[in-house]
Amino acid sequence: MSGASRLLQARAALSRVFEPSDNVGLALVEAAGPVDALRVVRGEISPGQELGNSVAGVLAAGGISGRGNRLSEAMQRWTPRIGDLAPERDLAAFARLGGELLIPEDPRWPGALRDLGLGMPLCLWVRGNLERGLPELGSTAAVVGSRDSTGYGVSVTGDLAAGLVTRGWTVVSGGAYGIDAQAHRAALAAAGTDRMPTIAVMACGSDRYYPAGNEDLLRAVAARGLLLSEVPPGSAPTRWRFLQRNRIIAALGAVTVVVEARWRSGALNTAHHAAALGREVGAVPGSVYSANSAGCHRLLRDGSAVCVTDAAEVIELGSPIGAADNPETAREGPKAAHDGLTIEDILLLDALPLRTGSAVGKLATVAGLSVPAVRAGLARLELEDLAVRDGPDTWRRRRK
Amino acid sequence: MSGASRLLQARAALSRVFEPSDNVGLALVEAAGPVDALRVVRGEISPGQELGNSVAGVLAAGGISGRGNRLSEAMQRWTPRIGDLAPERDLAAFARLGGELLIPEDPRWPGALRDLGLGMPLCLWVRGNLERGLPELGSTAAVVGSRDSTGYGVSVTGDLAAGLVTRGWTVVSGGAYGIDAQAHRAALAAAGTDRMPTIAVMACGSDRYYPAGNEDLLRAVAARGLLLSEVPPGSAPTRWRFLQRNRIIAALGAVTVVVEARWRSGALNTAHHAAALGREVGAVPGSVYSANSAGCHRLLRDGSAVCVTDAAEVIELGSPIGAADNPETAREGPKAAHDGLTIEDILLLDALPLRTGSAVGKLATVAGLSVPAVRAGLARLELEDLAVRDGPDTWRRRRK
């Protein structure tokens, strides 16, 4: 068996033993390498004091303080799962689905996930076209939100996802009902053939279509985008896996956008993961009467998120400063007549009548300016096409 | 004539000569006092080098750098207006309307306006019941927005203003159509008799009802709240006066809330005045498809405003930290079953079947926990009423 195969099989097996973010397990892999870690887990190697110290060292470096022998405690929870390990069979079955196991030793492994530190997944069970690997962090946005979305949320999600994909970005989401489903759907609809439109990160095995009502959509994502999970094929989606899955969504996106979320919502969990990673977080505003926007407003209110209203603003938020077009520039619109005028000229313009002209002396009184200032101002306003002479010494405003 | 009358007449007269925020005029009043300032303006006293230096000093202290003799330039623009001054007549006519001139020397003068520094109004022409003076800054909110409000904006404004007044706060606004009118209206509707519900700050003289369509509303504000302006009776509302009026609205409110505003809107000008004064600014979110919320989203996006969705949040924003009830506390709602559980107990709870019980060994495999950890966890979950024994060594989740 080649080294690469051994690594693949070891990580595939370990992903069946460790729950997501099993810190001790991940530290063991870092300390011993995946192949020897599996042998320790299987009881083929006795861990020994030295390895125990290494694991404690990795945990301490990851900010996790230990008490007692973490490794032997962990061995007890791993043991019930080591009987059924058959990584070769798992990999072969997954390959028949068109899937491939992506591991950190693979050059296609997304560098963005390394920001998770010790929480980086052991591996990713990926379905879809991996030829070019995963898209760069710089052009990936997570779009997440409530399952029980409103028509407003669905509509905004559709516009955001389509706008992102049209500009060459990839939309990452969680494959759930509501906002997630609409994000994937709109991304697929807007996609050409040259780019990866969308990635669904699952809390269950990526061989499963969960929830069942999204089966057709998730099949389409697997065919034209990527469907992936850190838990192995056949795994059920548990609460813990949902919560941990959110960190992968957050890590894959340069920016995480919450479109709709209730006051308590899993989407807020994804937003907090993103913030903890130093990623940008955007929240879409909505009606103050919509319970489905309360979570977004909460993020805006406590400063955890920036207000985003369209795809251009999401891209600006997710891009290094100055790299994206500034969406404000496009929106400035026509300037008003008085833009750029001095205070004196605004006073004078306000004093000029629209119909019958007014004498310079009268204008001085009305505007509160001296007579010389009125004469100088009239000359400027005439040049700007804002004032017109109406008689020997009378002026009125020029109608536009 | 008493000293108080002389002060009143001098400020009344000067308010007819100076436009709002006439820095040189205001510096002259500060340097010479209102009575002598009026005599200078009228040409009864020649300013002299010493006074010129004092005025320049006041301007410099206010951050306004001078060039040349600012005072003699200003004299030229004041001169056209000094012919018609009749402050005694103005004050008598205003008194017949039930109005009163409030000046900074009066103990009822709102201290909040002193934060405007040199830009503090010369005086306020006030209609309404001034017995208790103006309300304290600590319980006053400015509620402003577009003239062309939507049904959504009107509805939110009504809820905000009513909620503020019910909690003993005063609503300040600009008396315009749309959001302003609704803010005054809802404040009056919610008011008892013991407090000042609302204040309208006008850009024209406070003897006028502008816009004409708001005449009945503004009469009601004058009767049960306060209708006030820094410009004297009879003055027309010019662009300059609108822009300057906004600084008074911002200064009177502990917090300024923009309910609806287009991308370019006078309400944003009020928000910027408030921010410049170090006052809090709130913006109400709305649909990303509503052009009338684009200005609010702009404020949220650039960090100039905090997202506010109800009166309690406005009060929290406008109150010293910790003084207001925290609106989040009231909203937390019931906790979910898994709140406060450890990771191990969440894993175990997820592994427990709902119907037929599962053996401890099976639970260890499914949850990824050791057998002793499962036994300890089951004991905790049983205490929490989340797990129930189903047979000799089998357990299931307790249905709620």
PDB file of C-alpha atoms in Angstrom, chain A residues 17 19 22 73 75-78 80-81 84 152 155-157 159 238-241 243 263-264 284-289 294 296-298 300-302 306-310 312-314 316-317 327-328 331-336 338-339 343-344 346-347 349-351 361 364-373 397, chain B residues 17 19 22 73 75-78 80-81 84 152 155-157 159 238-241 243 263-264 284-289 294 296-298 300-302 306-310 312-314 316-317 327-328 331-336 338-339 343-344 346-347 349-351 361 364-373 397:
ATOM      1  CA  VAL A  17     -13.961   7.078  15.492  1.00  0.00           C
ATOM      2  CA  GLU A  19     -16.666  13.068  16.582  1.00  0.00           C
ATOM      3  CA  ASP A  22     -12.549  15.813  19.199  1.00  0.00           C
ATOM      4  CA  GLU A  73      -9.903   9.005  28.942  1.00  0.00           C
ATOM      5  CA  MET A  75      -9.233   5.877  24.529  1.00  0.00           C
ATOM      6  CA  GLN A  76     -12.208   4.763  26.597  1.00  0.00           C
ATOM      7  CA  ARG A  77     -14.643   6.699  24.416  1.00  0.00           C
ATOM      8  CA  TRP A  78     -12.974   5.603  21.188  1.00  0.00           C
ATOM      9  CA  PRO A  80     -16.613   1.190  21.476  1.00  0.00           C
ATOM     10  CA  ARG A  81     -16.172   2.354  17.861  1.00  0.00           C
ATOM     11  CA  ASP A  84     -16.365  -1.901  12.845  1.00  0.00           C
ATOM     12  CA  TYR A 152     -38.583  38.356   1.717  1.00  0.00           C
ATOM     13  CA  SER A 155     -36.051  36.783  -2.453  1.00  0.00           C
ATOM     14  CA  VAL A 156     -32.994  38.517  -0.963  1.00  0.00           C
ATOM     15  CA  THR A 157     -31.090  35.212  -0.837  1.00  0.00           C
ATOM     16  CA  ASP A 159     -30.553  38.032  -5.465  1.00  0.00           C
ATOM     17  CA  THR A 238     -26.768  15.038  15.201  1.00  0.00           C
ATOM     18  CA  ARG A 239     -27.033  18.317  17.030  1.00  0.00           C
ATOM     19  CA  TRP A 240     -23.320  18.231  17.770  1.00  0.00           C
ATOM     20  CA  ARG A 241     -22.468  17.626  14.128  1.00  0.00           C
ATOM     21  CA  LEU A 243     -22.999  22.874  15.445  1.00  0.00           C
ATOM     22  CA  TRP A 263     -33.414  35.681  17.868  1.00  0.00           C
ATOM     23  CA  ARG A 264     -31.955  32.226  18.535  1.00  0.00           C
ATOM     24  CA  VAL A 284     -29.215  41.524   5.906  1.00  0.00           C
ATOM     25  CA  PRO A 285     -31.650  43.997   7.490  1.00  0.00           C
ATOM     26  CA  GLY A 286     -35.377  43.458   7.307  1.00  0.00           C
ATOM     27  CA  SER A 287     -38.638  44.527   8.844  1.00  0.00           C
ATOM     28  CA  VAL A 288     -38.540  45.169  12.582  1.00  0.00           C
ATOM     29  CA  TYR A 289     -41.852  43.287  12.672  1.00  0.00           C
ATOM     30  CA  ALA A 294     -34.586  39.604  14.743  1.00  0.00           C
ATOM     31  CA  CYS A 296     -29.884  39.688  11.963  1.00  0.00           C
ATOM     32  CA  HIS A 297     -30.784  42.878  13.796  1.00  0.00           C
ATOM     33  CA  ARG A 298     -29.237  41.412  16.943  1.00  0.00           C
ATOM     34  CA  LEU A 300     -26.101  44.435  13.672  1.00  0.00           C
ATOM     35  CA  ARG A 301     -26.979  45.905  17.041  1.00  0.00           C
ATOM     36  CA  ASP A 302     -24.179  44.246  18.988  1.00  0.00           C
ATOM     37  CA  VAL A 306     -21.969  44.730   9.022  1.00  0.00           C
ATOM     38  CA  CYS A 307     -25.198  45.683   7.255  1.00  0.00           C
ATOM     39  CA  VAL A 308     -25.256  44.269   3.700  1.00  0.00           C
ATOM     40  CA  THR A 309     -28.042  44.824   1.210  1.00  0.00           C
ATOM     41  CA  ASP A 310     -26.733  43.406  -2.067  1.00  0.00           C
ATOM     42  CA  ALA A 312     -21.726  44.105  -4.321  1.00  0.00           C
ATOM     43  CA  GLU A 313     -21.695  44.984  -0.632  1.00  0.00           C
ATOM     44  CA  VAL A 314     -21.040  41.353   0.315  1.00  0.00           C
ATOM     45  CA  GLU A 316     -16.765  44.529  -0.742  1.00  0.00           C
ATOM     46  CA  LEU A 317     -16.982  43.148   2.789  1.00  0.00           C
ATOM     47  CA  PRO A 327     -20.687  50.103  -4.207  1.00  0.00           C
ATOM     48  CA  GLU A 328     -21.321  53.600  -2.848  1.00  0.00           C
ATOM     49  CA  ARG A 331     -25.153  54.799  -6.030  1.00  0.00           C
ATOM     50  CA  GLU A 332     -24.378  58.468  -5.536  1.00  0.00           C
ATOM     51  CA  GLY A 333     -26.767  59.491  -8.283  1.00  0.00           C
ATOM     52  CA  PRO A 334     -27.188  62.970  -9.728  1.00  0.00           C
ATOM     53  CA  LYS A 335     -26.069  65.864  -7.587  1.00  0.00           C
ATOM     54  CA  ALA A 336     -28.476  68.493  -6.357  1.00  0.00           C
ATOM     55  CA  HIS A 338     -26.719  73.340  -4.407  1.00  0.00           C
ATOM     56  CA  ASP A 339     -24.035  70.656  -4.038  1.00  0.00           C
ATOM     57  CA  ILE A 343     -22.669  78.761   2.505  1.00  0.00           C
ATOM     58  CA  GLU A 344     -22.987  82.305   1.141  1.00  0.00           C
ATOM     59  CA  ILE A 346     -26.652  78.672  -0.695  1.00  0.00           C
ATOM     60  CA  LEU A 347     -28.076  81.638   1.251  1.00  0.00           C
ATOM     61  CA  LEU A 349     -29.718  80.919  -4.014  1.00  0.00           C
ATOM     62  CA  ASP A 350     -32.434  80.487  -1.384  1.00  0.00           C
ATOM     63  CA  ALA A 351     -33.131  84.238  -1.485  1.00  0.00           C
ATOM     64  CA  GLY A 361     -30.420  95.456  -2.144  1.00  0.00           C
ATOM     65  CA  ALA A 364     -28.856  91.368   0.549  1.00  0.00           C
ATOM     66  CA  THR A 365     -31.553  91.796   3.212  1.00  0.00           C
ATOM     67  CA  VAL A 366     -33.265  88.481   2.525  1.00  0.00           C
ATOM     68  CA  ALA A 367     -30.067  86.466   2.308  1.00  0.00           C
ATOM     69  CA  GLY A 368     -28.337  88.243   5.172  1.00  0.00           C
ATOM     70  CA  LEU A 369     -25.345  89.157   2.992  1.00  0.00           C
ATOM     71  CA  SER A 370     -23.581  92.397   2.194  1.00  0.00           C
ATOM     72  CA  VAL A 371     -24.304  94.100  -1.125  1.00  0.00           C
ATOM     73  CA  PRO A 372     -20.803  93.361  -2.501  1.00  0.00           C
ATOM     74  CA  ALA A 373     -21.158  89.718  -1.421  1.00  0.00           C
ATOM     75  CA  ARG A 397     -33.344  81.879 -10.087  1.00  0.00           C
TER      76      ARG A 397
ATOM     77  CA  VAL B  17     -30.058  90.098  11.752  1.00  0.00           C
ATOM     78  CA  GLU B  19     -28.741  83.811   9.975  1.00  0.00           C
ATOM     79  CA  ASP B  22     -23.535  83.063  11.851  1.00  0.00           C
ATOM     80  CA  GLU B  73     -16.973  91.873   6.541  1.00  0.00           C
ATOM     81  CA  MET B  75     -20.992  94.246   9.338  1.00  0.00           C
ATOM     82  CA  GLN B  76     -21.494  94.622   5.623  1.00  0.00           C
ATOM     83  CA  ARG B  77     -23.877  91.662   5.473  1.00  0.00           C
ATOM     84  CA  TRP B  78     -25.717  92.724   8.619  1.00  0.00           C
ATOM     85  CA  PRO B  80     -29.044  95.652   5.009  1.00  0.00           C
ATOM     86  CA  ARG B  81     -31.115  94.123   7.844  1.00  0.00           C
ATOM     87  CA  ASP B  84     -36.446  97.184  10.225  1.00  0.00           C
ATOM     88  CA  TYR B 152     -43.778  50.554   7.049  1.00  0.00           C
ATOM     89  CA  SER B 155     -46.001  52.182  11.372  1.00  0.00           C
ATOM     90  CA  VAL B 156     -42.553  51.857  12.993  1.00  0.00           C
ATOM     91  CA  THR B 157     -42.517  55.585  13.806  1.00  0.00           C
ATOM     92  CA  ASP B 159     -44.726  52.374  17.641  1.00  0.00           C
ATOM     93  CA  THR B 238     -34.869  78.368   3.552  1.00  0.00           C
ATOM     94  CA  ARG B 239     -32.502  75.534   2.716  1.00  0.00           C
ATOM     95  CA  TRP B 240     -29.880  76.969   5.036  1.00  0.00           C
ATOM     96  CA  ARG B 241     -32.352  77.235   7.894  1.00  0.00           C
ATOM     97  CA  LEU B 243     -29.885  72.386   7.509  1.00  0.00           C
ATOM     98  CA  TRP B 263     -29.645  57.408   0.163  1.00  0.00           C
ATOM     99  CA  ARG B 264     -29.475  61.213   0.287  1.00  0.00           C
ATOM    100  CA  VAL B 284     -34.247  51.478  11.923  1.00  0.00           C
ATOM    101  CA  PRO B 285     -33.599  48.618   9.477  1.00  0.00           C
ATOM    102  CA  GLY B 286     -36.025  47.819   6.702  1.00  0.00           C
ATOM    103  CA  SER B 287     -36.363  45.978   3.444  1.00  0.00           C
ATOM    104  CA  VAL B 288     -33.287  46.016   1.227  1.00  0.00           C
ATOM    105  CA  TYR B 289     -35.728  46.656  -1.624  1.00  0.00           C
ATOM    106  CA  ALA B 294     -31.315  52.860   1.924  1.00  0.00           C
ATOM    107  CA  CYS B 296     -30.707  53.918   7.248  1.00  0.00           C
ATOM    108  CA  HIS B 297     -28.757  50.964   5.904  1.00  0.00           C
ATOM    109  CA  ARG B 298     -26.025  53.358   4.825  1.00  0.00           C
ATOM    110  CA  LEU B 300     -25.673  51.096   9.770  1.00  0.00           C
ATOM    111  CA  ARG B 301     -23.141  49.994   7.183  1.00  0.00           C
ATOM    112  CA  ASP B 302     -20.645  52.784   7.771  1.00  0.00           C
ATOM    113  CA  VAL B 306     -26.720  51.458  15.886  1.00  0.00           C
ATOM    114  CA  CYS B 307     -29.546  49.192  14.743  1.00  0.00           C
ATOM    115  CA  VAL B 308     -32.722  49.897  16.740  1.00  0.00           C
ATOM    116  CA  THR B 309     -35.992  48.047  16.337  1.00  0.00           C
ATOM    117  CA  ASP B 310     -38.200  49.253  19.200  1.00  0.00           C
ATOM    118  CA  ALA B 312     -36.794  49.915  24.523  1.00  0.00           C
ATOM    119  CA  GLU B 313     -33.710  49.726  22.306  1.00  0.00           C
ATOM    120  CA  VAL B 314     -33.872  53.480  21.616  1.00  0.00           C
ATOM    121  CA  GLU B 316     -31.159  51.805  26.035  1.00  0.00           C
ATOM    122  CA  LEU B 317     -29.108  53.578  23.376  1.00  0.00           C
ATOM    123  CA  PRO B 327     -34.066  44.777  26.229  1.00  0.00           C
ATOM    124  CA  GLU B 328     -32.194  41.541  25.441  1.00  0.00           C
ATOM    125  CA  ARG B 331     -36.347  38.609  24.851  1.00  0.00           C
ATOM    126  CA  GLU B 332     -34.283  35.528  25.648  1.00  0.00           C
ATOM    127  CA  GLY B 333     -37.413  33.379  25.800  1.00  0.00           C
ATOM    128  CA  PRO B 334     -37.597  29.782  26.930  1.00  0.00           C
ATOM    129  CA  LYS B 335     -34.387  27.779  26.896  1.00  0.00           C
ATOM    130  CA  ALA B 336     -33.943  24.727  24.712  1.00  0.00           C
ATOM    131  CA  HIS B 338     -29.866  21.147  25.583  1.00  0.00           C
ATOM    132  CA  ASP B 339     -28.988  24.592  26.919  1.00  0.00           C
ATOM    133  CA  ILE B 343     -20.570  18.584  25.082  1.00  0.00           C
ATOM    134  CA  GLU B 344     -20.589  14.968  26.284  1.00  0.00           C
ATOM    135  CA  ILE B 346     -25.261  16.806  24.114  1.00  0.00           C
ATOM    136  CA  LEU B 347     -23.600  13.896  22.290  1.00  0.00           C
ATOM    137  CA  LEU B 349     -28.734  13.149  24.311  1.00  0.00           C
ATOM    138  CA  ASP B 350     -28.436  13.073  20.517  1.00  0.00           C
ATOM    139  CA  ALA B 351     -27.657   9.346  20.670  1.00  0.00           C
ATOM    140  CA  GLY B 361     -22.855  -0.261  24.982  1.00  0.00           C
ATOM    141  CA  ALA B 364     -21.321   4.504  23.742  1.00  0.00           C
ATOM    142  CA  THR B 365     -20.700   3.600  20.096  1.00  0.00           C
ATOM    143  CA  VAL B 366     -23.308   5.992  18.688  1.00  0.00           C
ATOM    144  CA  ALA B 367     -22.331   8.915  20.918  1.00  0.00           C
ATOM    145  CA  GLY B 368     -18.612   8.299  20.672  1.00  0.00           C
ATOM    146  CA  LEU B 369     -18.230   8.129  24.453  1.00  0.00           C
ATOM    147  CA  SER B 370     -16.752   5.562  26.829  1.00  0.00           C
ATOM    148  CA  VAL B 371     -19.099   3.222  28.688  1.00  0.00           C
ATOM    149  CA  PRO B 372     -18.376   4.886  32.065  1.00  0.00           C
ATOM    150  CA  ALA B 373     -18.982   8.315  30.510  1.00  0.00           C
ATOM    151  CA  ARG B 397     -35.029  10.054  25.628  1.00  0.00           C
TER     152      ARG B 397
END
